């Protein structure tokens, strides 16, 4: 009798971690989220928008080594939507802070909540 043995290797799905959130102010056009090394190193980011609408212009990602990456989004986020996965250059990167530039021409009077998730 002949038996075939197969082994399945399962890779774990990417682990996303909430890095922070901000409730946008109708008067401000800039917000930032402090991250830091304690959260670890990341390979990608994703932005989610809750409660209200938001027109995101760009995002600046400040890394621990002093590098700054400018990400042009130019995207109108509807309530409950999220960005594409934003790959970070190089290997895993330690993020110091993330700065958002946006406008809130919001007729619904609901203040949007920006959430940033990082992928380990």
mmCIF file of N, CA and C in Angstrom:
data_model
loop_
_atom_site.group_PDB
_atom_site.id
_atom_site.type_symbol
_atom_site.label_atom_id
_atom_site.label_comp_id
_atom_site.label_asym_id
_atom_site.label_seq_id
_atom_site.Cartn_x
_atom_site.Cartn_y
_atom_site.Cartn_z
ATOM 1 N N UNK A 1 0.833 -1.160 0.000
ATOM 2 C CA UNK A 1 0.000 0.000 0.000
ATOM 3 C C UNK A 1 0.895 1.248 0.000
ATOM 4 N N UNK A 2 0.542 2.259 -0.789
ATOM 5 C CA UNK A 2 1.328 3.481 -0.915
ATOM 6 C C UNK A 2 0.489 4.664 -0.432
ATOM 7 N N UNK A 3 1.051 5.432 0.461
ATOM 8 C CA UNK A 3 0.359 6.612 0.982
ATOM 9 C C UNK A 3 1.112 7.869 0.548
ATOM 10 N N UNK A 4 0.391 8.839 0.137
ATOM 11 C CA UNK A 4 0.991 10.131 -0.217
ATOM 12 C C UNK A 4 0.740 11.095 0.931
ATOM 13 N N UNK A 5 1.775 11.713 1.353
ATOM 14 C CA UNK A 5 1.663 12.672 2.451
ATOM 15 C C UNK A 5 1.902 14.058 1.881
ATOM 16 N N UNK A 6 0.987 14.922 2.144
ATOM 17 C CA UNK A 6 1.163 16.307 1.714
ATOM 18 C C UNK A 6 1.140 17.189 2.939
ATOM 19 N N UNK A 7 1.874 18.228 2.865
ATOM 20 C CA UNK A 7 1.832 19.196 3.961
ATOM 21 C C UNK A 7 1.402 20.536 3.382
ATOM 22 N N UNK A 8 0.569 21.166 4.101
ATOM 23 C CA UNK A 8 0.092 22.480 3.685
ATOM 24 C C UNK A 8 0.775 23.532 4.534
ATOM 25 N N UNK A 9 1.279 24.530 3.883
ATOM 26 C CA UNK A 9 1.904 25.625 4.597
ATOM 27 C C UNK A 9 0.980 26.823 4.481
ATOM 28 N N UNK A 10 0.536 27.280 5.608
ATOM 29 C CA UNK A 10 -0.350 28.437 5.628
ATOM 30 C C UNK A 10 0.452 29.655 6.053
ATOM 31 N N UNK A 11 0.401 30.670 5.255
ATOM 32 C CA UNK A 11 1.032 31.914 5.677
ATOM 33 C C UNK A 11 -0.016 32.748 6.392
ATOM 34 N N UNK A 12 0.435 33.421 7.405
ATOM 35 C CA UNK A 12 -0.500 34.244 8.159
ATOM 36 C C UNK A 12 -0.856 35.475 7.341
ATOM 37 N N UNK A 13 -2.110 35.887 7.418
ATOM 38 C CA UNK A 13 -2.490 37.113 6.704
ATOM 39 C C UNK A 13 -1.766 38.305 7.317
ATOM 40 N N UNK A 14 -1.584 39.366 6.544
ATOM 41 C CA UNK A 14 -0.915 40.545 7.087
ATOM 42 C C UNK A 14 -1.654 41.056 8.318
ATOM 43 N N UNK A 15 -0.894 41.521 9.279
ATOM 44 C CA UNK A 15 -1.478 42.027 10.519
ATOM 45 C C UNK A 15 -1.552 43.555 10.439
ATOM 46 N N UNK A 16 -2.770 44.086 10.496
ATOM 47 C CA UNK A 16 -2.992 45.532 10.454
ATOM 48 C C UNK A 16 -3.204 46.030 11.873
ATOM 49 N N UNK A 17 -2.577 47.156 12.188
ATOM 50 C CA UNK A 17 -2.681 47.755 13.515
ATOM 51 C C UNK A 17 -3.136 49.199 13.376
ATOM 52 N N UNK A 18 -4.091 49.597 14.215
ATOM 53 C CA UNK A 18 -4.549 50.987 14.225
ATOM 54 C C UNK A 18 -3.448 51.852 14.823
ATOM 55 N N UNK A 19 -2.925 52.787 14.027
ATOM 56 C CA UNK A 19 -1.853 53.669 14.477
ATOM 57 C C UNK A 19 -2.384 54.919 15.157
ATOM 58 N N UNK A 20 -3.610 55.289 14.842
ATOM 59 C CA UNK A 20 -4.205 56.464 15.455
ATOM 60 C C UNK A 20 -5.383 56.958 14.650
ATOM 61 N N UNK A 21 -6.107 57.902 15.239
ATOM 62 C CA UNK A 21 -7.257 58.493 14.551
ATOM 63 C C UNK A 21 -7.393 59.950 14.960
ATOM 64 N N UNK A 22 -8.063 60.706 14.118
ATOM 65 C CA UNK A 22 -8.331 62.126 14.367
ATOM 66 C C UNK A 22 -9.735 62.454 13.901
ATOM 67 N N UNK A 23 -10.429 63.274 14.679
ATOM 68 C CA UNK A 23 -11.705 63.846 14.248
ATOM 69 C C UNK A 23 -11.361 65.170 13.588
ATOM 70 N N UNK A 24 -11.716 65.315 12.316
ATOM 71 C CA UNK A 24 -11.321 66.520 11.588
ATOM 72 C C UNK A 24 -12.147 67.714 12.048
ATOM 73 N N UNK A 25 -11.542 68.868 11.936
ATOM 74 C CA UNK A 25 -12.180 70.118 12.295
ATOM 75 C C UNK A 25 -12.508 70.840 10.995
ATOM 76 N N UNK A 26 -13.674 71.421 10.896
ATOM 77 C CA UNK A 26 -14.065 72.106 9.658
ATOM 78 C C UNK A 26 -13.137 73.275 9.335
ATOM 79 N N UNK A 27 -12.471 73.842 10.338
ATOM 80 C CA UNK A 27 -11.599 74.989 10.103
ATOM 81 C C UNK A 27 -10.179 74.584 9.731
ATOM 82 N N UNK A 28 -9.713 73.455 10.245
ATOM 83 C CA UNK A 28 -8.339 73.022 9.972
ATOM 84 C C UNK A 28 -8.245 72.354 8.612
ATOM 85 N N UNK A 29 -7.051 72.397 8.047
ATOM 86 C CA UNK A 29 -6.811 71.671 6.808
ATOM 87 C C UNK A 29 -5.610 70.757 6.961
ATOM 88 N N UNK A 30 -5.177 70.566 8.209
ATOM 89 C CA UNK A 30 -3.995 69.757 8.495
ATOM 90 C C UNK A 30 -4.165 69.099 9.857
ATOM 91 N N UNK A 31 -3.813 67.842 9.937
ATOM 92 C CA UNK A 31 -3.803 67.114 11.204
ATOM 93 C C UNK A 31 -2.619 66.176 11.184
ATOM 94 N N UNK A 32 -2.188 65.752 12.370
ATOM 95 C CA UNK A 32 -1.107 64.779 12.408
ATOM 96 C C UNK A 32 -1.350 63.749 13.493
ATOM 97 N N UNK A 33 -0.800 62.576 13.254
ATOM 98 C CA UNK A 33 -0.872 61.470 14.204
ATOM 99 C C UNK A 33 0.560 61.090 14.555
ATOM 100 N N UNK A 34 0.887 61.141 15.839
ATOM 101 C CA UNK A 34 2.194 60.703 16.318
ATOM 102 C C UNK A 34 2.189 59.181 16.410
ATOM 103 N N UNK A 35 3.232 58.543 15.921
ATOM 104 C CA UNK A 35 3.273 57.079 15.958
ATOM 105 C C UNK A 35 4.388 56.640 16.896
ATOM 106 N N UNK A 36 5.626 56.560 16.466
ATOM 107 C CA UNK A 36 6.740 56.194 17.327
ATOM 108 C C UNK A 36 7.188 54.754 17.178
ATOM 109 N N UNK A 37 8.371 54.478 17.712
ATOM 110 C CA UNK A 37 9.011 53.171 17.544
ATOM 111 C C UNK A 37 8.331 52.069 18.339
ATOM 112 N N UNK A 38 7.637 52.415 19.400
ATOM 113 C CA UNK A 38 7.017 51.383 20.236
ATOM 114 C C UNK A 38 5.977 50.571 19.464
ATOM 115 N N UNK A 39 5.359 51.175 18.440
ATOM 116 C CA UNK A 39 4.377 50.464 17.621
ATOM 117 C C UNK A 39 5.042 49.470 16.674
ATOM 118 N N UNK A 40 6.348 49.627 16.440
ATOM 119 C CA UNK A 40 7.068 48.694 15.579
ATOM 120 C C UNK A 40 7.287 49.239 14.181
ATOM 121 N N UNK A 41 7.715 48.351 13.297
ATOM 122 C CA UNK A 41 8.020 48.721 11.915
ATOM 123 C C UNK A 41 6.890 48.260 10.999
ATOM 124 N N UNK A 42 6.694 49.002 9.905
ATOM 125 C CA UNK A 42 5.556 48.751 9.016
ATOM 126 C C UNK A 42 5.997 48.671 7.563
ATOM 127 N N UNK A 43 5.211 47.933 6.778
ATOM 128 C CA UNK A 43 5.493 47.790 5.349
ATOM 129 C C UNK A 43 4.477 48.533 4.484
ATOM 130 N N UNK A 44 3.317 48.887 5.059
ATOM 131 C CA UNK A 44 2.262 49.550 4.279
ATOM 132 C C UNK A 44 1.323 50.298 5.213
ATOM 133 N N UNK A 45 0.588 51.249 4.641
ATOM 134 C CA UNK A 45 -0.436 52.013 5.362
ATOM 135 C C UNK A 45 -1.762 51.905 4.630
ATOM 136 N N UNK A 46 -2.832 52.156 5.375
ATOM 137 C CA UNK A 46 -4.171 52.253 4.794
ATOM 138 C C UNK A 46 -4.911 53.315 5.596
ATOM 139 N N UNK A 47 -5.666 54.169 4.905
ATOM 140 C CA UNK A 47 -6.422 55.243 5.550
ATOM 141 C C UNK A 47 -7.902 54.941 5.421
ATOM 142 N N UNK A 48 -8.620 55.037 6.536
ATOM 143 C CA UNK A 48 -10.067 54.831 6.544
ATOM 144 C C UNK A 48 -10.741 56.114 7.007
ATOM 145 N N UNK A 49 -11.902 56.405 6.427
ATOM 146 C CA UNK A 49 -12.663 57.602 6.794
ATOM 147 C C UNK A 49 -14.038 57.166 7.275
ATOM 148 N N UNK A 50 -14.417 57.632 8.449
ATOM 149 C CA UNK A 50 -15.695 57.289 9.068
ATOM 150 C C UNK A 50 -16.526 58.554 9.296
ATOM 151 N N UNK A 51 -17.807 58.381 9.487
ATOM 152 C CA UNK A 51 -18.782 59.403 9.899
ATOM 153 C C UNK A 51 -19.069 60.506 8.895
ATOM 154 N N UNK A 52 -18.076 61.068 8.236
ATOM 155 C CA UNK A 52 -18.310 62.173 7.309
ATOM 156 C C UNK A 52 -17.474 62.016 6.052
ATOM 157 N N UNK A 53 -17.601 62.968 5.143
ATOM 158 C CA UNK A 53 -16.842 62.951 3.892
ATOM 159 C C UNK A 53 -15.594 63.806 4.040
ATOM 160 N N UNK A 54 -14.593 63.530 3.204
ATOM 161 C CA UNK A 54 -13.323 64.225 3.326
ATOM 162 C C UNK A 54 -12.606 64.215 1.984
ATOM 163 N N UNK A 55 -12.031 65.347 1.600
ATOM 164 C CA UNK A 55 -11.223 65.439 0.389
ATOM 165 C C UNK A 55 -9.756 65.474 0.811
ATOM 166 N N UNK A 56 -9.078 64.334 0.699
ATOM 167 C CA UNK A 56 -7.680 64.218 1.130
ATOM 168 C C UNK A 56 -6.764 64.628 -0.014
ATOM 169 N N UNK A 57 -5.888 65.584 0.250
ATOM 170 C CA UNK A 57 -4.942 66.052 -0.769
ATOM 171 C C UNK A 57 -3.672 65.206 -0.776
ATOM 172 N N UNK A 58 -3.007 65.165 0.375
ATOM 173 C CA UNK A 58 -1.753 64.415 0.456
ATOM 174 C C UNK A 58 -1.484 64.010 1.897
ATOM 175 N N UNK A 59 -0.533 63.097 2.033
ATOM 176 C CA UNK A 59 -0.105 62.604 3.336
ATOM 177 C C UNK A 59 1.421 62.646 3.352
ATOM 178 N N UNK A 60 1.984 63.144 4.448
ATOM 179 C CA UNK A 60 3.434 63.101 4.639
ATOM 180 C C UNK A 60 3.732 62.087 5.734
ATOM 181 N N UNK A 61 4.582 61.113 5.423
ATOM 182 C CA UNK A 61 4.986 60.110 6.401
ATOM 183 C C UNK A 61 6.414 60.435 6.824
ATOM 184 N N UNK A 62 6.596 60.732 8.116
ATOM 185 C CA UNK A 62 7.910 61.048 8.674
ATOM 186 C C UNK A 62 8.455 59.788 9.339
ATOM 187 N N UNK A 63 9.641 59.358 8.900
ATOM 188 C CA UNK A 63 10.253 58.148 9.431
ATOM 189 C C UNK A 63 11.267 58.490 10.519
ATOM 190 N N UNK A 64 11.570 57.506 11.344
ATOM 191 C CA UNK A 64 12.491 57.701 12.462
ATOM 192 C C UNK A 64 13.875 58.143 11.997
ATOM 193 N N UNK A 65 14.318 57.679 10.822
ATOM 194 C CA UNK A 65 15.658 58.030 10.333
ATOM 195 C C UNK A 65 15.725 59.431 9.718
ATOM 196 N N UNK A 66 14.608 60.178 9.738
ATOM 197 C CA UNK A 66 14.587 61.538 9.211
ATOM 198 C C UNK A 66 14.020 61.667 7.808
ATOM 199 N N UNK A 67 13.855 60.565 7.102
ATOM 200 C CA UNK A 67 13.257 60.613 5.763
ATOM 201 C C UNK A 67 11.790 61.031 5.850
ATOM 202 N N UNK A 68 11.315 61.719 4.814
ATOM 203 C CA UNK A 68 9.907 62.102 4.707
ATOM 204 C C UNK A 68 9.406 61.641 3.343
ATOM 205 N N UNK A 69 8.300 60.913 3.341
ATOM 206 C CA UNK A 69 7.687 60.443 2.094
ATOM 207 C C UNK A 69 6.389 61.204 1.875
ATOM 208 N N UNK A 70 6.260 61.849 0.711
ATOM 209 C CA UNK A 70 5.018 62.539 0.360
ATOM 210 C C UNK A 70 4.180 61.617 -0.514
ATOM 211 N N UNK A 71 2.937 61.385 -0.084
ATOM 212 C CA UNK A 71 2.019 60.519 -0.821
ATOM 213 C C UNK A 71 0.868 61.378 -1.319
ATOM 214 N N UNK A 72 0.781 61.562 -2.630
ATOM 215 C CA UNK A 72 -0.308 62.326 -3.231
ATOM 216 C C UNK A 72 -1.533 61.426 -3.327
ATOM 217 N N UNK A 73 -2.595 61.764 -2.617
ATOM 218 C CA UNK A 73 -3.815 60.966 -2.683
ATOM 219 C C UNK A 73 -4.847 61.601 -3.598
ATOM 220 N N UNK A 74 -5.086 62.903 -3.415
ATOM 221 C CA UNK A 74 -6.093 63.619 -4.211
ATOM 222 C C UNK A 74 -7.336 62.759 -4.412
ATOM 223 N N UNK A 75 -7.967 62.442 -3.287
ATOM 224 C CA UNK A 75 -9.106 61.521 -3.321
ATOM 225 C C UNK A 75 -10.232 62.044 -2.436
ATOM 226 N N UNK A 76 -11.450 61.974 -2.949
ATOM 227 C CA UNK A 76 -12.630 62.299 -2.152
ATOM 228 C C UNK A 76 -13.103 61.025 -1.461
ATOM 229 N N UNK A 77 -12.961 60.999 -0.153
ATOM 230 C CA UNK A 77 -13.392 59.848 0.627
ATOM 231 C C UNK A 77 -14.836 60.041 1.051
ATOM 232 N N UNK A 78 -15.672 59.094 0.715
ATOM 233 C CA UNK A 78 -17.043 59.086 1.223
ATOM 234 C C UNK A 78 -17.023 58.435 2.603
ATOM 235 N N UNK A 79 -18.019 58.725 3.384
ATOM 236 C CA UNK A 79 -18.148 58.117 4.710
ATOM 237 C C UNK A 79 -18.059 56.594 4.573
ATOM 238 N N UNK A 80 -17.213 55.963 5.382
ATOM 239 C CA UNK A 80 -17.075 54.513 5.370
ATOM 240 C C UNK A 80 -16.133 53.958 4.320
ATOM 241 N N UNK A 81 -15.370 54.811 3.645
ATOM 242 C CA UNK A 81 -14.468 54.314 2.596
ATOM 243 C C UNK A 81 -13.029 54.256 3.107
ATOM 244 N N UNK A 82 -12.164 53.666 2.295
ATOM 245 C CA UNK A 82 -10.761 53.575 2.672
ATOM 246 C C UNK A 82 -9.876 53.736 1.448
ATOM 247 N N UNK A 83 -8.619 54.048 1.691
ATOM 248 C CA UNK A 83 -7.655 54.238 0.606
ATOM 249 C C UNK A 83 -7.185 52.890 0.076
ATOM 250 N N UNK A 84 -6.443 52.962 -0.988
ATOM 251 C CA UNK A 84 -5.726 51.791 -1.476
ATOM 252 C C UNK A 84 -4.649 51.461 -0.444
ATOM 253 N N UNK A 85 -4.051 50.301 -0.559
ATOM 254 C CA UNK A 85 -2.915 49.965 0.303
ATOM 255 C C UNK A 85 -1.711 50.755 -0.199
ATOM 256 N N UNK A 86 -1.086 51.500 0.694
ATOM 257 C CA UNK A 86 0.045 52.358 0.352
ATOM 258 C C UNK A 86 1.316 51.657 0.820
ATOM 259 N N UNK A 87 2.065 51.085 -0.121
ATOM 260 C CA UNK A 87 3.311 50.399 0.227
ATOM 261 C C UNK A 87 4.372 51.420 0.607
ATOM 262 N N UNK A 88 5.114 51.119 1.666
ATOM 263 C CA UNK A 88 6.195 51.988 2.110
ATOM 264 C C UNK A 88 7.496 51.504 1.479
ATOM 265 N N UNK A 89 8.326 52.426 0.989
ATOM 266 C CA UNK A 89 9.559 52.019 0.313
ATOM 267 C C UNK A 89 10.559 51.400 1.286
ATOM 268 N N UNK A 90 11.407 50.539 0.761
ATOM 269 C CA UNK A 90 12.427 49.905 1.594
ATOM 270 C C UNK A 90 11.840 48.753 2.382
ATOM 271 N N UNK A 91 12.586 48.296 3.343
ATOM 272 C CA UNK A 91 12.117 47.213 4.187
ATOM 273 C C UNK A 91 11.164 47.793 5.221
ATOM 274 N N UNK A 92 10.904 47.088 6.284
ATOM 275 C CA UNK A 92 9.995 47.600 7.312
ATOM 276 C C UNK A 92 10.518 48.936 7.831
ATOM 277 N N UNK A 93 9.601 49.901 7.968
ATOM 278 C CA UNK A 93 9.984 51.264 8.351
ATOM 279 C C UNK A 93 9.359 51.640 9.682
ATOM 280 N N UNK A 94 10.115 52.338 10.510
ATOM 281 C CA UNK A 94 9.587 52.868 11.769
ATOM 282 C C UNK A 94 9.083 54.275 11.489
ATOM 283 N N UNK A 95 7.806 54.498 11.777
ATOM 284 C CA UNK A 95 7.152 55.776 11.485
ATOM 285 C C UNK A 95 7.154 56.643 12.735
ATOM 286 N N UNK A 96 7.547 57.900 12.570
ATOM 287 C CA UNK A 96 7.540 58.857 13.671
ATOM 288 C C UNK A 96 6.188 59.563 13.759
ATOM 289 N N UNK A 97 5.714 60.080 12.610
ATOM 290 C CA UNK A 97 4.403 60.735 12.577
ATOM 291 C C UNK A 97 3.870 60.735 11.154
ATOM 292 N N UNK A 98 2.550 60.952 11.055
ATOM 293 C CA UNK A 98 1.864 61.024 9.769
ATOM 294 C C UNK A 98 1.078 62.329 9.752
ATOM 295 N N UNK A 99 1.287 63.144 8.707
ATOM 296 C CA UNK A 99 0.627 64.449 8.592
ATOM 297 C C UNK A 99 -0.326 64.401 7.401
ATOM 298 N N UNK A 100 -1.575 64.841 7.619
ATOM 299 C CA UNK A 100 -2.617 64.827 6.589
ATOM 300 C C UNK A 100 -2.926 66.243 6.149
ATOM 301 N N UNK A 101 -3.147 66.427 4.854
ATOM 302 C CA UNK A 101 -3.618 67.699 4.304
ATOM 303 C C UNK A 101 -4.928 67.412 3.580
ATOM 304 N N UNK A 102 -5.985 68.122 3.967
ATOM 305 C CA UNK A 102 -7.320 67.816 3.449
ATOM 306 C C UNK A 102 -8.184 69.066 3.467
ATOM 307 N N UNK A 103 -9.361 68.961 2.864
ATOM 308 C CA UNK A 103 -10.395 69.975 3.073
ATOM 309 C C UNK A 103 -11.709 69.254 3.327
ATOM 310 N N UNK A 104 -12.600 69.959 4.022
ATOM 311 C CA UNK A 104 -13.855 69.340 4.468
ATOM 312 C C UNK A 104 -15.038 70.153 3.990
ATOM 313 N N UNK A 105 -15.286 70.130 2.709
ATOM 314 C CA UNK A 105 -16.490 70.778 2.189
ATOM 315 C C UNK A 105 -17.633 69.817 2.452
ATOM 316 N N UNK A 106 -18.096 69.850 3.671
ATOM 317 C CA UNK A 106 -19.011 68.822 4.157
ATOM 318 C C UNK A 106 -20.386 69.428 4.373
ATOM 319 N N UNK A 107 -21.299 69.102 3.522
ATOM 320 C CA UNK A 107 -22.655 69.653 3.634
ATOM 321 C C UNK A 107 -23.495 68.906 4.661
ATOM 322 N N UNK A 108 -23.069 67.714 5.053
ATOM 323 C CA UNK A 108 -23.854 66.934 6.013
ATOM 324 C C UNK A 108 -23.610 67.385 7.450
ATOM 325 N N UNK A 109 -22.618 68.240 7.668
ATOM 326 C CA UNK A 109 -22.264 68.755 8.993
ATOM 327 C C UNK A 109 -21.744 67.670 9.930
ATOM 328 N N UNK A 110 -21.392 66.505 9.384
ATOM 329 C CA UNK A 110 -20.799 65.432 10.186
ATOM 330 C C UNK A 110 -19.282 65.527 10.070
ATOM 331 N N UNK A 111 -18.602 65.604 11.202
ATOM 332 C CA UNK A 111 -17.142 65.661 11.193
ATOM 333 C C UNK A 111 -16.578 64.271 10.914
ATOM 334 N N UNK A 112 -15.753 64.180 9.906
ATOM 335 C CA UNK A 112 -15.158 62.891 9.532
ATOM 336 C C UNK A 112 -14.117 62.470 10.563
ATOM 337 N N UNK A 113 -13.914 61.180 10.669
ATOM 338 C CA UNK A 113 -12.866 60.603 11.503
ATOM 339 C C UNK A 113 -11.877 59.909 10.570
ATOM 340 N N UNK A 114 -10.604 60.306 10.662
ATOM 341 C CA UNK A 114 -9.542 59.671 9.880
ATOM 342 C C UNK A 114 -8.886 58.624 10.764
ATOM 343 N N UNK A 115 -8.774 57.399 10.254
ATOM 344 C CA UNK A 115 -8.056 56.336 10.958
ATOM 345 C C UNK A 115 -6.924 55.857 10.061
ATOM 346 N N UNK A 116 -5.753 55.634 10.653
ATOM 347 C CA UNK A 116 -4.615 55.120 9.895
ATOM 348 C C UNK A 116 -4.237 53.757 10.449
ATOM 349 N N UNK A 117 -4.125 52.798 9.539
ATOM 350 C CA UNK A 117 -3.712 51.455 9.916
ATOM 351 C C UNK A 117 -2.365 51.161 9.274
ATOM 352 N N UNK A 118 -1.499 50.484 10.010
ATOM 353 C CA UNK A 118 -0.199 50.081 9.499
ATOM 354 C C UNK A 118 -0.125 48.567 9.409
ATOM 355 N N UNK A 119 0.514 48.083 8.350
ATOM 356 C CA UNK A 119 0.680 46.638 8.170
ATOM 357 C C UNK A 119 2.089 46.238 8.595
ATOM 358 N N UNK A 120 2.164 45.253 9.469
ATOM 359 C CA UNK A 120 3.464 44.730 9.935
ATOM 360 C C UNK A 120 4.026 43.772 8.917
#
